[in-house]
mmCIF file with all atom_site columns, C-alpha atoms in Angstrom:
data_model
loop_
_atom_site.group_PDB
_atom_site.id
_atom_site.type_symbol
_atom_site.label_atom_id
_atom_site.label_alt_id
_atom_site.label_comp_id
_atom_site.label_asym_id
_atom_site.label_entity_id
_atom_site.label_seq_id
_atom_site.pdbx_PDB_ins_code
_atom_site.Cartn_x
_atom_site.Cartn_y
_atom_site.Cartn_z
_atom_site.occupancy
_atom_site.B_iso_or_equiv
_atom_site.pdbx_formal_charge
_atom_site.auth_seq_id
_atom_site.auth_comp_id
_atom_site.auth_asym_id
_atom_site.auth_atom_id
_atom_site.pdbx_PDB_model_num
ATOM 1   C CA . UNK A 1 1   ? 91.707  109.324 122.972 1.00 0.00 ? 1   UNK A CA 1
ATOM 2   C CA . UNK A 1 2   ? 90.176  107.360 120.127 1.00 0.00 ? 2   UNK A CA 1
ATOM 3   C CA . UNK A 1 3   ? 90.111  103.606 120.459 1.00 0.00 ? 3   UNK A CA 1
ATOM 4   C CA . UNK A 1 4   ? 88.718  102.910 116.988 1.00 0.00 ? 4   UNK A CA 1
ATOM 5   C CA . UNK A 1 5   ? 92.206  102.655 115.528 1.00 0.00 ? 5   UNK A CA 1
ATOM 6   C CA . UNK A 1 6   ? 92.628  100.381 112.531 1.00 0.00 ? 6   UNK A CA 1
ATOM 7   C CA . UNK A 1 7   ? 96.292  99.870  113.445 1.00 0.00 ? 7   UNK A CA 1
ATOM 8   C CA . UNK A 1 8   ? 96.707  99.356  117.191 1.00 0.00 ? 8   UNK A CA 1
ATOM 9   C CA . UNK A 1 9   ? 98.871  101.676 119.230 1.00 0.00 ? 9   UNK A CA 1
ATOM 10  C CA . UNK A 1 10  ? 102.404 100.453 119.765 1.00 0.00 ? 10  UNK A CA 1
ATOM 11  C CA . UNK A 1 11  ? 103.995 100.577 123.190 1.00 0.00 ? 11  UNK A CA 1
ATOM 12  C CA . UNK A 1 12  ? 106.634 103.293 122.983 1.00 0.00 ? 12  UNK A CA 1
ATOM 13  C CA . UNK A 1 13  ? 109.704 101.984 124.786 1.00 0.00 ? 13  UNK A CA 1
ATOM 14  C CA . UNK A 1 14  ? 113.470 101.968 124.942 1.00 0.00 ? 14  UNK A CA 1
ATOM 15  C CA . UNK A 1 15  ? 115.879 104.902 124.863 1.00 0.00 ? 15  UNK A CA 1
ATOM 16  C CA . UNK A 1 16  ? 114.440 106.296 121.618 1.00 0.00 ? 16  UNK A CA 1
ATOM 17  C CA . UNK A 1 17  ? 110.953 105.970 123.065 1.00 0.00 ? 17  UNK A CA 1
ATOM 18  C CA . UNK A 1 18  ? 111.997 107.868 126.178 1.00 0.00 ? 18  UNK A CA 1
ATOM 19  C CA . UNK A 1 19  ? 113.348 110.695 124.027 1.00 0.00 ? 19  UNK A CA 1
ATOM 20  C CA . UNK A 1 20  ? 110.221 110.764 121.860 1.00 0.00 ? 20  UNK A CA 1
ATOM 21  C CA . UNK A 1 21  ? 107.986 110.766 124.939 1.00 0.00 ? 21  UNK A CA 1
ATOM 22  C CA . UNK A 1 22  ? 109.973 113.535 126.625 1.00 0.00 ? 22  UNK A CA 1
ATOM 23  C CA . UNK A 1 23  ? 110.016 115.767 123.546 1.00 0.00 ? 23  UNK A CA 1
ATOM 24  C CA . UNK A 1 24  ? 106.321 115.199 122.768 1.00 0.00 ? 24  UNK A CA 1
ATOM 25  C CA . UNK A 1 25  ? 105.220 115.925 126.317 1.00 0.00 ? 25  UNK A CA 1
ATOM 26  C CA . UNK A 1 26  ? 107.379 119.027 126.446 1.00 0.00 ? 26  UNK A CA 1
ATOM 27  C CA . UNK A 1 27  ? 106.112 120.368 123.105 1.00 0.00 ? 27  UNK A CA 1
ATOM 28  C CA . UNK A 1 28  ? 102.450 119.315 123.216 1.00 0.00 ? 28  UNK A CA 1
ATOM 29  C CA . UNK A 1 29  ? 101.726 118.100 126.748 1.00 0.00 ? 29  UNK A CA 1
ATOM 30  C CA . UNK A 1 30  ? 101.205 114.501 125.639 1.00 0.00 ? 30  UNK A CA 1
ATOM 31  C CA . UNK A 1 31  ? 102.221 111.953 123.039 1.00 0.00 ? 31  UNK A CA 1
ATOM 32  C CA . UNK A 1 32  ? 100.187 112.357 119.842 1.00 0.00 ? 32  UNK A CA 1
ATOM 33  C CA . UNK A 1 33  ? 98.222  109.240 118.923 1.00 0.00 ? 33  UNK A CA 1
ATOM 34  C CA . UNK A 1 34  ? 99.768  109.164 115.444 1.00 0.00 ? 34  UNK A CA 1
ATOM 35  C CA . UNK A 1 35  ? 103.217 108.712 117.036 1.00 0.00 ? 35  UNK A CA 1
ATOM 36  C CA . UNK A 1 36  ? 101.895 105.598 118.787 1.00 0.00 ? 36  UNK A CA 1
ATOM 37  C CA . UNK A 1 37  ? 100.832 104.195 115.415 1.00 0.00 ? 37  UNK A CA 1
ATOM 38  C CA . UNK A 1 38  ? 103.987 105.233 113.545 1.00 0.00 ? 38  UNK A CA 1
ATOM 39  C CA . UNK A 1 39  ? 106.112 103.623 116.291 1.00 0.00 ? 39  UNK A CA 1
ATOM 40  C CA . UNK A 1 40  ? 105.365 100.249 114.660 1.00 0.00 ? 40  UNK A CA 1
ATOM 41  C CA . UNK A 1 41  ? 107.687 101.202 111.780 1.00 0.00 ? 41  UNK A CA 1
ATOM 42  C CA . UNK A 1 42  ? 110.558 103.350 112.956 1.00 0.00 ? 42  UNK A CA 1
ATOM 43  C CA . UNK A 1 43  ? 111.984 104.027 109.495 1.00 0.00 ? 43  UNK A CA 1
ATOM 44  C CA . UNK A 1 44  ? 108.653 105.381 108.315 1.00 0.00 ? 44  UNK A CA 1
ATOM 45  C CA . UNK A 1 45  ? 108.309 107.413 111.511 1.00 0.00 ? 45  UNK A CA 1
ATOM 46  C CA . UNK A 1 46  ? 111.834 108.818 111.163 1.00 0.00 ? 46  UNK A CA 1
ATOM 47  C CA . UNK A 1 47  ? 111.176 109.733 107.530 1.00 0.00 ? 47  UNK A CA 1
ATOM 48  C CA . UNK A 1 48  ? 107.949 111.525 108.457 1.00 0.00 ? 48  UNK A CA 1
ATOM 49  C CA . UNK A 1 49  ? 109.651 113.340 111.336 1.00 0.00 ? 49  UNK A CA 1
ATOM 50  C CA . UNK A 1 50  ? 112.469 114.382 109.006 1.00 0.00 ? 50  UNK A CA 1
ATOM 51  C CA . UNK A 1 51  ? 109.978 115.912 106.575 1.00 0.00 ? 51  UNK A CA 1
ATOM 52  C CA . UNK A 1 52  ? 108.226 117.673 109.464 1.00 0.00 ? 52  UNK A CA 1
ATOM 53  C CA . UNK A 1 53  ? 111.496 119.082 110.835 1.00 0.00 ? 53  UNK A CA 1
ATOM 54  C CA . UNK A 1 54  ? 112.432 120.360 107.397 1.00 0.00 ? 54  UNK A CA 1
ATOM 55  C CA . UNK A 1 55  ? 109.017 121.927 106.790 1.00 0.00 ? 55  UNK A CA 1
ATOM 56  C CA . UNK A 1 56  ? 109.176 123.682 110.158 1.00 0.00 ? 56  UNK A CA 1
ATOM 57  C CA . UNK A 1 57  ? 112.202 125.630 108.865 1.00 0.00 ? 57  UNK A CA 1
ATOM 58  C CA . UNK A 1 58  ? 110.476 126.949 105.723 1.00 0.00 ? 58  UNK A CA 1
ATOM 59  C CA . UNK A 1 59  ? 109.881 130.686 106.112 1.00 0.00 ? 59  UNK A CA 1
ATOM 60  C CA . UNK A 1 60  ? 108.783 132.097 102.723 1.00 0.00 ? 60  UNK A CA 1
ATOM 61  C CA . UNK A 1 61  ? 105.057 131.873 103.541 1.00 0.00 ? 61  UNK A CA 1
ATOM 62  C CA . UNK A 1 62  ? 103.311 133.887 106.242 1.00 0.00 ? 62  UNK A CA 1
ATOM 63  C CA . UNK A 1 63  ? 102.730 131.399 109.110 1.00 0.00 ? 63  UNK A CA 1
ATOM 64  C CA . UNK A 1 64  ? 99.093  132.456 109.455 1.00 0.00 ? 64  UNK A CA 1
ATOM 65  C CA . UNK A 1 65  ? 98.443  131.611 105.812 1.00 0.00 ? 65  UNK A CA 1
ATOM 66  C CA . UNK A 1 66  ? 100.186 128.277 106.344 1.00 0.00 ? 66  UNK A CA 1
ATOM 67  C CA . UNK A 1 67  ? 97.908  127.511 109.304 1.00 0.00 ? 67  UNK A CA 1
ATOM 68  C CA . UNK A 1 68  ? 94.753  128.431 107.417 1.00 0.00 ? 68  UNK A CA 1
ATOM 69  C CA . UNK A 1 69  ? 95.819  126.305 104.441 1.00 0.00 ? 69  UNK A CA 1
ATOM 70  C CA . UNK A 1 70  ? 96.631  123.224 106.499 1.00 0.00 ? 70  UNK A CA 1
ATOM 71  C CA . UNK A 1 71  ? 93.404  123.461 108.497 1.00 0.00 ? 71  UNK A CA 1
ATOM 72  C CA . UNK A 1 72  ? 91.323  123.971 105.333 1.00 0.00 ? 72  UNK A CA 1
ATOM 73  C CA . UNK A 1 73  ? 93.003  120.880 103.885 1.00 0.00 ? 73  UNK A CA 1
ATOM 74  C CA . UNK A 1 74  ? 92.273  118.820 107.007 1.00 0.00 ? 74  UNK A CA 1
ATOM 75  C CA . UNK A 1 75  ? 88.667  120.021 106.880 1.00 0.00 ? 75  UNK A CA 1
ATOM 76  C CA . UNK A 1 76  ? 88.202  118.767 103.310 1.00 0.00 ? 76  UNK A CA 1
ATOM 77  C CA . UNK A 1 77  ? 89.619  115.365 104.226 1.00 0.00 ? 77  UNK A CA 1
ATOM 78  C CA . UNK A 1 78  ? 87.606  115.270 107.435 1.00 0.00 ? 78  UNK A CA 1
ATOM 79  C CA . UNK A 1 79  ? 90.515  114.661 109.795 1.00 0.00 ? 79  UNK A CA 1
ATOM 80  C CA . UNK A 1 80  ? 89.234  115.723 113.215 1.00 0.00 ? 80  UNK A CA 1
ATOM 81  C CA . UNK A 1 81  ? 92.626  114.870 114.738 1.00 0.00 ? 81  UNK A CA 1
ATOM 82  C CA . UNK A 1 82  ? 94.365  117.290 112.354 1.00 0.00 ? 82  UNK A CA 1
ATOM 83  C CA . UNK A 1 83  ? 91.867  120.095 113.015 1.00 0.00 ? 83  UNK A CA 1
ATOM 84  C CA . UNK A 1 84  ? 92.181  119.522 116.748 1.00 0.00 ? 84  UNK A CA 1
ATOM 85  C CA . UNK A 1 85  ? 95.987  119.662 116.601 1.00 0.00 ? 85  UNK A CA 1
ATOM 86  C CA . UNK A 1 86  ? 95.834  122.594 114.152 1.00 0.00 ? 86  UNK A CA 1
ATOM 87  C CA . UNK A 1 87  ? 93.786  124.612 116.647 1.00 0.00 ? 87  UNK A CA 1
ATOM 88  C CA . UNK A 1 88  ? 96.354  123.832 119.341 1.00 0.00 ? 88  UNK A CA 1
ATOM 89  C CA . UNK A 1 89  ? 99.217  124.960 117.103 1.00 0.00 ? 89  UNK A CA 1
ATOM 90  C CA . UNK A 1 90  ? 97.321  128.108 116.071 1.00 0.00 ? 90  UNK A CA 1
ATOM 91  C CA . UNK A 1 91  ? 96.877  128.938 119.757 1.00 0.00 ? 91  UNK A CA 1
ATOM 92  C CA . UNK A 1 92  ? 100.599 128.451 120.377 1.00 0.00 ? 92  UNK A CA 1
ATOM 93  C CA . UNK A 1 93  ? 101.454 130.599 117.340 1.00 0.00 ? 93  UNK A CA 1
ATOM 94  C CA . UNK A 1 94  ? 99.260  133.454 118.596 1.00 0.00 ? 94  UNK A CA 1
ATOM 95  C CA . UNK A 1 95  ? 96.678  133.407 115.824 1.00 0.00 ? 95  UNK A CA 1
ATOM 96  C CA . UNK A 1 96  ? 93.315  135.055 116.385 1.00 0.00 ? 96  UNK A CA 1
ATOM 97  C CA . UNK A 1 97  ? 91.351  132.077 117.721 1.00 0.00 ? 97  UNK A CA 1
ATOM 98  C CA . UNK A 1 98  ? 87.970  133.498 116.758 1.00 0.00 ? 98  UNK A CA 1
ATOM 99  C CA . UNK A 1 99  ? 89.236  133.657 113.194 1.00 0.00 ? 99  UNK A CA 1
ATOM 100 C CA . UNK A 1 100 ? 90.825  130.204 113.369 1.00 0.00 ? 100 UNK A CA 1
ATOM 101 C CA . UNK A 1 101 ? 87.480  128.780 114.484 1.00 0.00 ? 101 UNK A CA 1
ATOM 102 C CA . UNK A 1 102 ? 85.974  130.068 111.238 1.00 0.00 ? 102 UNK A CA 1
ATOM 103 C CA . UNK A 1 103 ? 88.367  128.141 108.960 1.00 0.00 ? 103 UNK A CA 1
ATOM 104 C CA . UNK A 1 104 ? 85.988  125.184 108.388 1.00 0.00 ? 104 UNK A CA 1
ATOM 105 C CA . UNK A 1 105 ? 83.308  127.719 107.405 1.00 0.00 ? 105 UNK A CA 1
ATOM 106 C CA . UNK A 1 106 ? 85.567  130.224 105.655 1.00 0.00 ? 106 UNK A CA 1
ATOM 107 C CA . UNK A 1 107 ? 83.271  130.612 102.629 1.00 0.00 ? 107 UNK A CA 1
ATOM 108 C CA . UNK A 1 108 ? 80.419  131.878 104.819 1.00 0.00 ? 108 UNK A CA 1
ATOM 109 C CA . UNK A 1 109 ? 82.621  133.951 107.134 1.00 0.00 ? 109 UNK A CA 1
ATOM 110 C CA . UNK A 1 110 ? 83.584  137.594 106.678 1.00 0.00 ? 110 UNK A CA 1
ATOM 111 C CA . UNK A 1 111 ? 86.643  137.146 108.923 1.00 0.00 ? 111 UNK A CA 1
ATOM 112 C CA . UNK A 1 112 ? 89.170  136.540 106.138 1.00 0.00 ? 112 UNK A CA 1
ATOM 113 C CA . UNK A 1 113 ? 91.049  138.750 103.704 1.00 0.00 ? 113 UNK A CA 1
ATOM 114 C CA . UNK A 1 114 ? 90.973  138.103 99.971  1.00 0.00 ? 114 UNK A CA 1
ATOM 115 C CA . UNK A 1 115 ? 94.435  136.522 100.090 1.00 0.00 ? 115 UNK A CA 1
ATOM 116 C CA . UNK A 1 116 ? 93.431  134.246 102.978 1.00 0.00 ? 116 UNK A CA 1
ATOM 117 C CA . UNK A 1 117 ? 90.364  133.179 100.985 1.00 0.00 ? 117 UNK A CA 1
ATOM 118 C CA . UNK A 1 118 ? 92.523  132.481 97.922  1.00 0.00 ? 118 UNK A CA 1
ATOM 119 C CA . UNK A 1 119 ? 94.864  130.351 100.040 1.00 0.00 ? 119 UNK A CA 1
ATOM 120 C CA . UNK A 1 120 ? 92.014  128.276 101.496 1.00 0.00 ? 120 UNK A CA 1
ATOM 121 C CA . UNK A 1 121 ? 90.333  127.885 98.094  1.00 0.00 ? 121 UNK A CA 1
ATOM 122 C CA . UNK A 1 122 ? 93.648  126.674 96.677  1.00 0.00 ? 122 UNK A CA 1
ATOM 123 C CA . UNK A 1 123 ? 94.053  124.239 99.582  1.00 0.00 ? 123 UNK A CA 1
ATOM 124 C CA . UNK A 1 124 ? 90.601  122.819 98.933  1.00 0.00 ? 124 UNK A CA 1
ATOM 125 C CA . UNK A 1 125 ? 91.205  122.624 95.176  1.00 0.00 ? 125 UNK A CA 1
ATOM 126 C CA . UNK A 1 126 ? 94.528  120.822 95.660  1.00 0.00 ? 126 UNK A CA 1
ATOM 127 C CA . UNK A 1 127 ? 92.911  118.393 98.101  1.00 0.00 ? 127 UNK A CA 1
ATOM 128 C CA . UNK A 1 128 ? 90.042  117.415 95.811  1.00 0.00 ? 128 UNK A CA 1
ATOM 129 C CA . UNK A 1 129 ? 90.353  114.083 94.040  1.00 0.00 ? 129 UNK A CA 1
ATOM 130 C CA . UNK A 1 130 ? 91.358  114.601 91.318  1.00 0.00 ? 130 UNK A CA 1
ATOM 131 C CA . UNK A 1 131 ? 92.983  117.944 92.156  1.00 0.00 ? 131 UNK A CA 1
ATOM 132 C CA . UNK A 1 132 ? 91.056  120.962 90.907  1.00 0.00 ? 132 UNK A CA 1
ATOM 133 C CA . UNK A 1 133 ? 93.698  123.689 91.258  1.00 0.00 ? 133 UNK A CA 1
ATOM 134 C CA . UNK A 1 134 ? 93.554  126.067 88.306  1.00 0.00 ? 134 UNK A CA 1
ATOM 135 C CA . UNK A 1 135 ? 95.940  128.276 86.372  1.00 0.00 ? 135 UNK A CA 1
ATOM 136 C CA . UNK A 1 136 ? 93.901  131.272 87.519  1.00 0.00 ? 136 UNK A CA 1
ATOM 137 C CA . UNK A 1 137 ? 94.326  130.366 91.192  1.00 0.00 ? 137 UNK A CA 1
ATOM 138 C CA . UNK A 1 138 ? 98.061  129.949 90.738  1.00 0.00 ? 138 UNK A CA 1
ATOM 139 C CA . UNK A 1 139 ? 98.319  133.287 88.912  1.00 0.00 ? 139 UNK A CA 1
ATOM 140 C CA . UNK A 1 140 ? 96.454  135.149 91.668  1.00 0.00 ? 140 UNK A CA 1
ATOM 141 C CA . UNK A 1 141 ? 98.512  133.518 94.416  1.00 0.00 ? 141 UNK A CA 1
ATOM 142 C CA . UNK A 1 142 ? 101.752 134.098 92.535  1.00 0.00 ? 142 UNK A CA 1
ATOM 143 C CA . UNK A 1 143 ? 100.905 137.805 92.291  1.00 0.00 ? 143 UNK A CA 1
ATOM 144 C CA . UNK A 1 144 ? 99.899  137.988 95.975  1.00 0.00 ? 144 UNK A CA 1
ATOM 145 C CA . UNK A 1 145 ? 102.629 135.833 97.530  1.00 0.00 ? 145 UNK A CA 1
ATOM 146 C CA . UNK A 1 146 ? 105.536 135.485 95.103  1.00 0.00 ? 146 UNK A CA 1
ATOM 147 C CA . UNK A 1 147 ? 107.021 132.276 93.732  1.00 0.00 ? 147 UNK A CA 1
ATOM 148 C CA . UNK A 1 148 ? 108.901 131.041 96.848  1.00 0.00 ? 148 UNK A CA 1
ATOM 149 C CA . UNK A 1 149 ? 105.822 131.406 99.070  1.00 0.00 ? 149 UNK A CA 1
ATOM 150 C CA . UNK A 1 150 ? 103.589 129.736 96.468  1.00 0.00 ? 150 UNK A CA 1
ATOM 151 C CA . UNK A 1 151 ? 105.992 126.792 96.238  1.00 0.00 ? 151 UNK A CA 1
ATOM 152 C CA . UNK A 1 152 ? 105.984 126.532 100.028 1.00 0.00 ? 152 UNK A CA 1
ATOM 153 C CA . UNK A 1 153 ? 102.183 126.814 100.201 1.00 0.00 ? 153 UNK A CA 1
ATOM 154 C CA . UNK A 1 154 ? 101.746 124.102 97.580  1.00 0.00 ? 154 UNK A CA 1
ATOM 155 C CA . UNK A 1 155 ? 104.123 121.756 99.377  1.00 0.00 ? 155 UNK A CA 1
ATOM 156 C CA . UNK A 1 156 ? 102.536 122.444 102.784 1.00 0.00 ? 156 UNK A CA 1
ATOM 157 C CA . UNK A 1 157 ? 99.117  121.574 101.383 1.00 0.00 ? 157 UNK A CA 1
ATOM 158 C CA . UNK A 1 158 ? 100.545 118.373 99.915  1.00 0.00 ? 158 UNK A CA 1
ATOM 159 C CA . UNK A 1 159 ? 102.161 117.595 103.283 1.00 0.00 ? 159 UNK A CA 1
ATOM 160 C CA . UNK A 1 160 ? 98.869  118.156 105.103 1.00 0.00 ? 160 UNK A CA 1
ATOM 161 C CA . UNK A 1 161 ? 97.204  115.827 102.616 1.00 0.00 ? 161 UNK A CA 1
ATOM 162 C CA . UNK A 1 162 ? 99.742  113.170 103.622 1.00 0.00 ? 162 UNK A CA 1
ATOM 163 C CA . UNK A 1 163 ? 99.152  113.792 107.338 1.00 0.00 ? 163 UNK A CA 1
ATOM 164 C CA . UNK A 1 164 ? 95.374  113.982 107.178 1.00 0.00 ? 164 UNK A CA 1
ATOM 165 C CA . UNK A 1 165 ? 94.954  111.004 104.892 1.00 0.00 ? 165 UNK A CA 1
ATOM 166 C CA . UNK A 1 166 ? 97.223  108.854 107.068 1.00 0.00 ? 166 UNK A CA 1
ATOM 167 C CA . UNK A 1 167 ? 95.466  109.888 110.278 1.00 0.00 ? 167 UNK A CA 1
ATOM 168 C CA . UNK A 1 168 ? 91.984  109.420 108.801 1.00 0.00 ? 168 UNK A CA 1
ATOM 169 C CA . UNK A 1 169 ? 92.907  106.055 107.275 1.00 0.00 ? 169 UNK A CA 1
ATOM 170 C CA . UNK A 1 170 ? 94.203  104.657 110.579 1.00 0.00 ? 170 UNK A CA 1
ATOM 171 C CA . UNK A 1 171 ? 91.105  105.914 112.411 1.00 0.00 ? 171 UNK A CA 1
ATOM 172 C CA . UNK A 1 172 ? 92.562  108.716 114.522 1.00 0.00 ? 172 UNK A CA 1
ATOM 173 C CA . UNK A 1 173 ? 90.072  111.147 115.995 1.00 0.00 ? 173 UNK A CA 1
ATOM 174 C CA . UNK A 1 174 ? 90.353  114.357 117.986 1.00 0.00 ? 174 UNK A CA 1
ATOM 175 C CA . UNK A 1 175 ? 92.697  113.869 120.935 1.00 0.00 ? 175 UNK A CA 1
ATOM 176 C CA . UNK A 1 176 ? 91.624  116.965 122.857 1.00 0.00 ? 176 UNK A CA 1
ATOM 177 C CA . UNK A 1 177 ? 94.556  119.231 122.003 1.00 0.00 ? 177 UNK A CA 1
ATOM 178 C CA . UNK A 1 178 ? 92.161  122.105 121.250 1.00 0.00 ? 178 UNK A CA 1
ATOM 179 C CA . UNK A 1 179 ? 90.862  122.023 124.840 1.00 0.00 ? 179 UNK A CA 1
ATOM 180 C CA . UNK A 1 180 ? 94.077  123.842 125.832 1.00 0.00 ? 180 UNK A CA 1
ATOM 181 C CA . UNK A 1 181 ? 92.890  126.903 123.926 1.00 0.00 ? 181 UNK A CA 1
ATOM 182 C CA . UNK A 1 182 ? 89.243  126.416 124.926 1.00 0.00 ? 182 UNK A CA 1
ATOM 183 C CA . UNK A 1 183 ? 88.312  126.195 121.269 1.00 0.00 ? 183 UNK A CA 1
ATOM 184 C CA . UNK A 1 184 ? 85.920  123.350 120.517 1.00 0.00 ? 184 UNK A CA 1
ATOM 185 C CA . UNK A 1 185 ? 86.198  121.680 117.150 1.00 0.00 ? 185 UNK A CA 1
ATOM 186 C CA . UNK A 1 186 ? 84.218  123.495 114.521 1.00 0.00 ? 186 UNK A CA 1
ATOM 187 C CA . UNK A 1 187 ? 82.418  121.724 111.740 1.00 0.00 ? 187 UNK A CA 1
ATOM 188 C CA . UNK A 1 188 ? 81.877  122.945 108.223 1.00 0.00 ? 188 UNK A CA 1
ATOM 189 C CA . UNK A 1 189 ? 78.325  123.999 107.525 1.00 0.00 ? 189 UNK A CA 1
ATOM 190 C CA . UNK A 1 190 ? 76.576  122.053 104.805 1.00 0.00 ? 190 UNK A CA 1
ATOM 191 C CA . UNK A 1 191 ? 76.257  124.169 101.695 1.00 0.00 ? 191 UNK A CA 1
#
């Protein structure tokens, strides 16, 4: 667990804390470090959790494409915590872990389909500052996925930007979630 946090961990306590702790341990085996930071401001935490619960119910986009997009986004931002947790979730969702490991190096890998490559390129373009997403990218994705899935993809990438930027800004680092799937954190190769 990282101890270079810019906002110290809060002590999770009380009845709400017991519920949060129980649910987190049941779902992920431990309390995520970002929950310990968000606990300082319960309204913010509840708002974030509400967005996450809502996003978990979106079903227009293939879940594998959603995973690749969110991990590509986290890779651009450099959020090791998000990549670590993303690997854990990919394992739980039954994704091909050898393929998942290639996400940070997707441009050099031959593991991905054309649509998967388009999704990760779009994620990277949306995550650039300023955003570099193009009309051509949107047209190709619209043709491949349809409008509802493209809306969902775009919002998921924006959501991962929120997650990754928060986690990176507060100093979170890999928490070891990926150890469950015996998949060490990959790093993007320098191009």
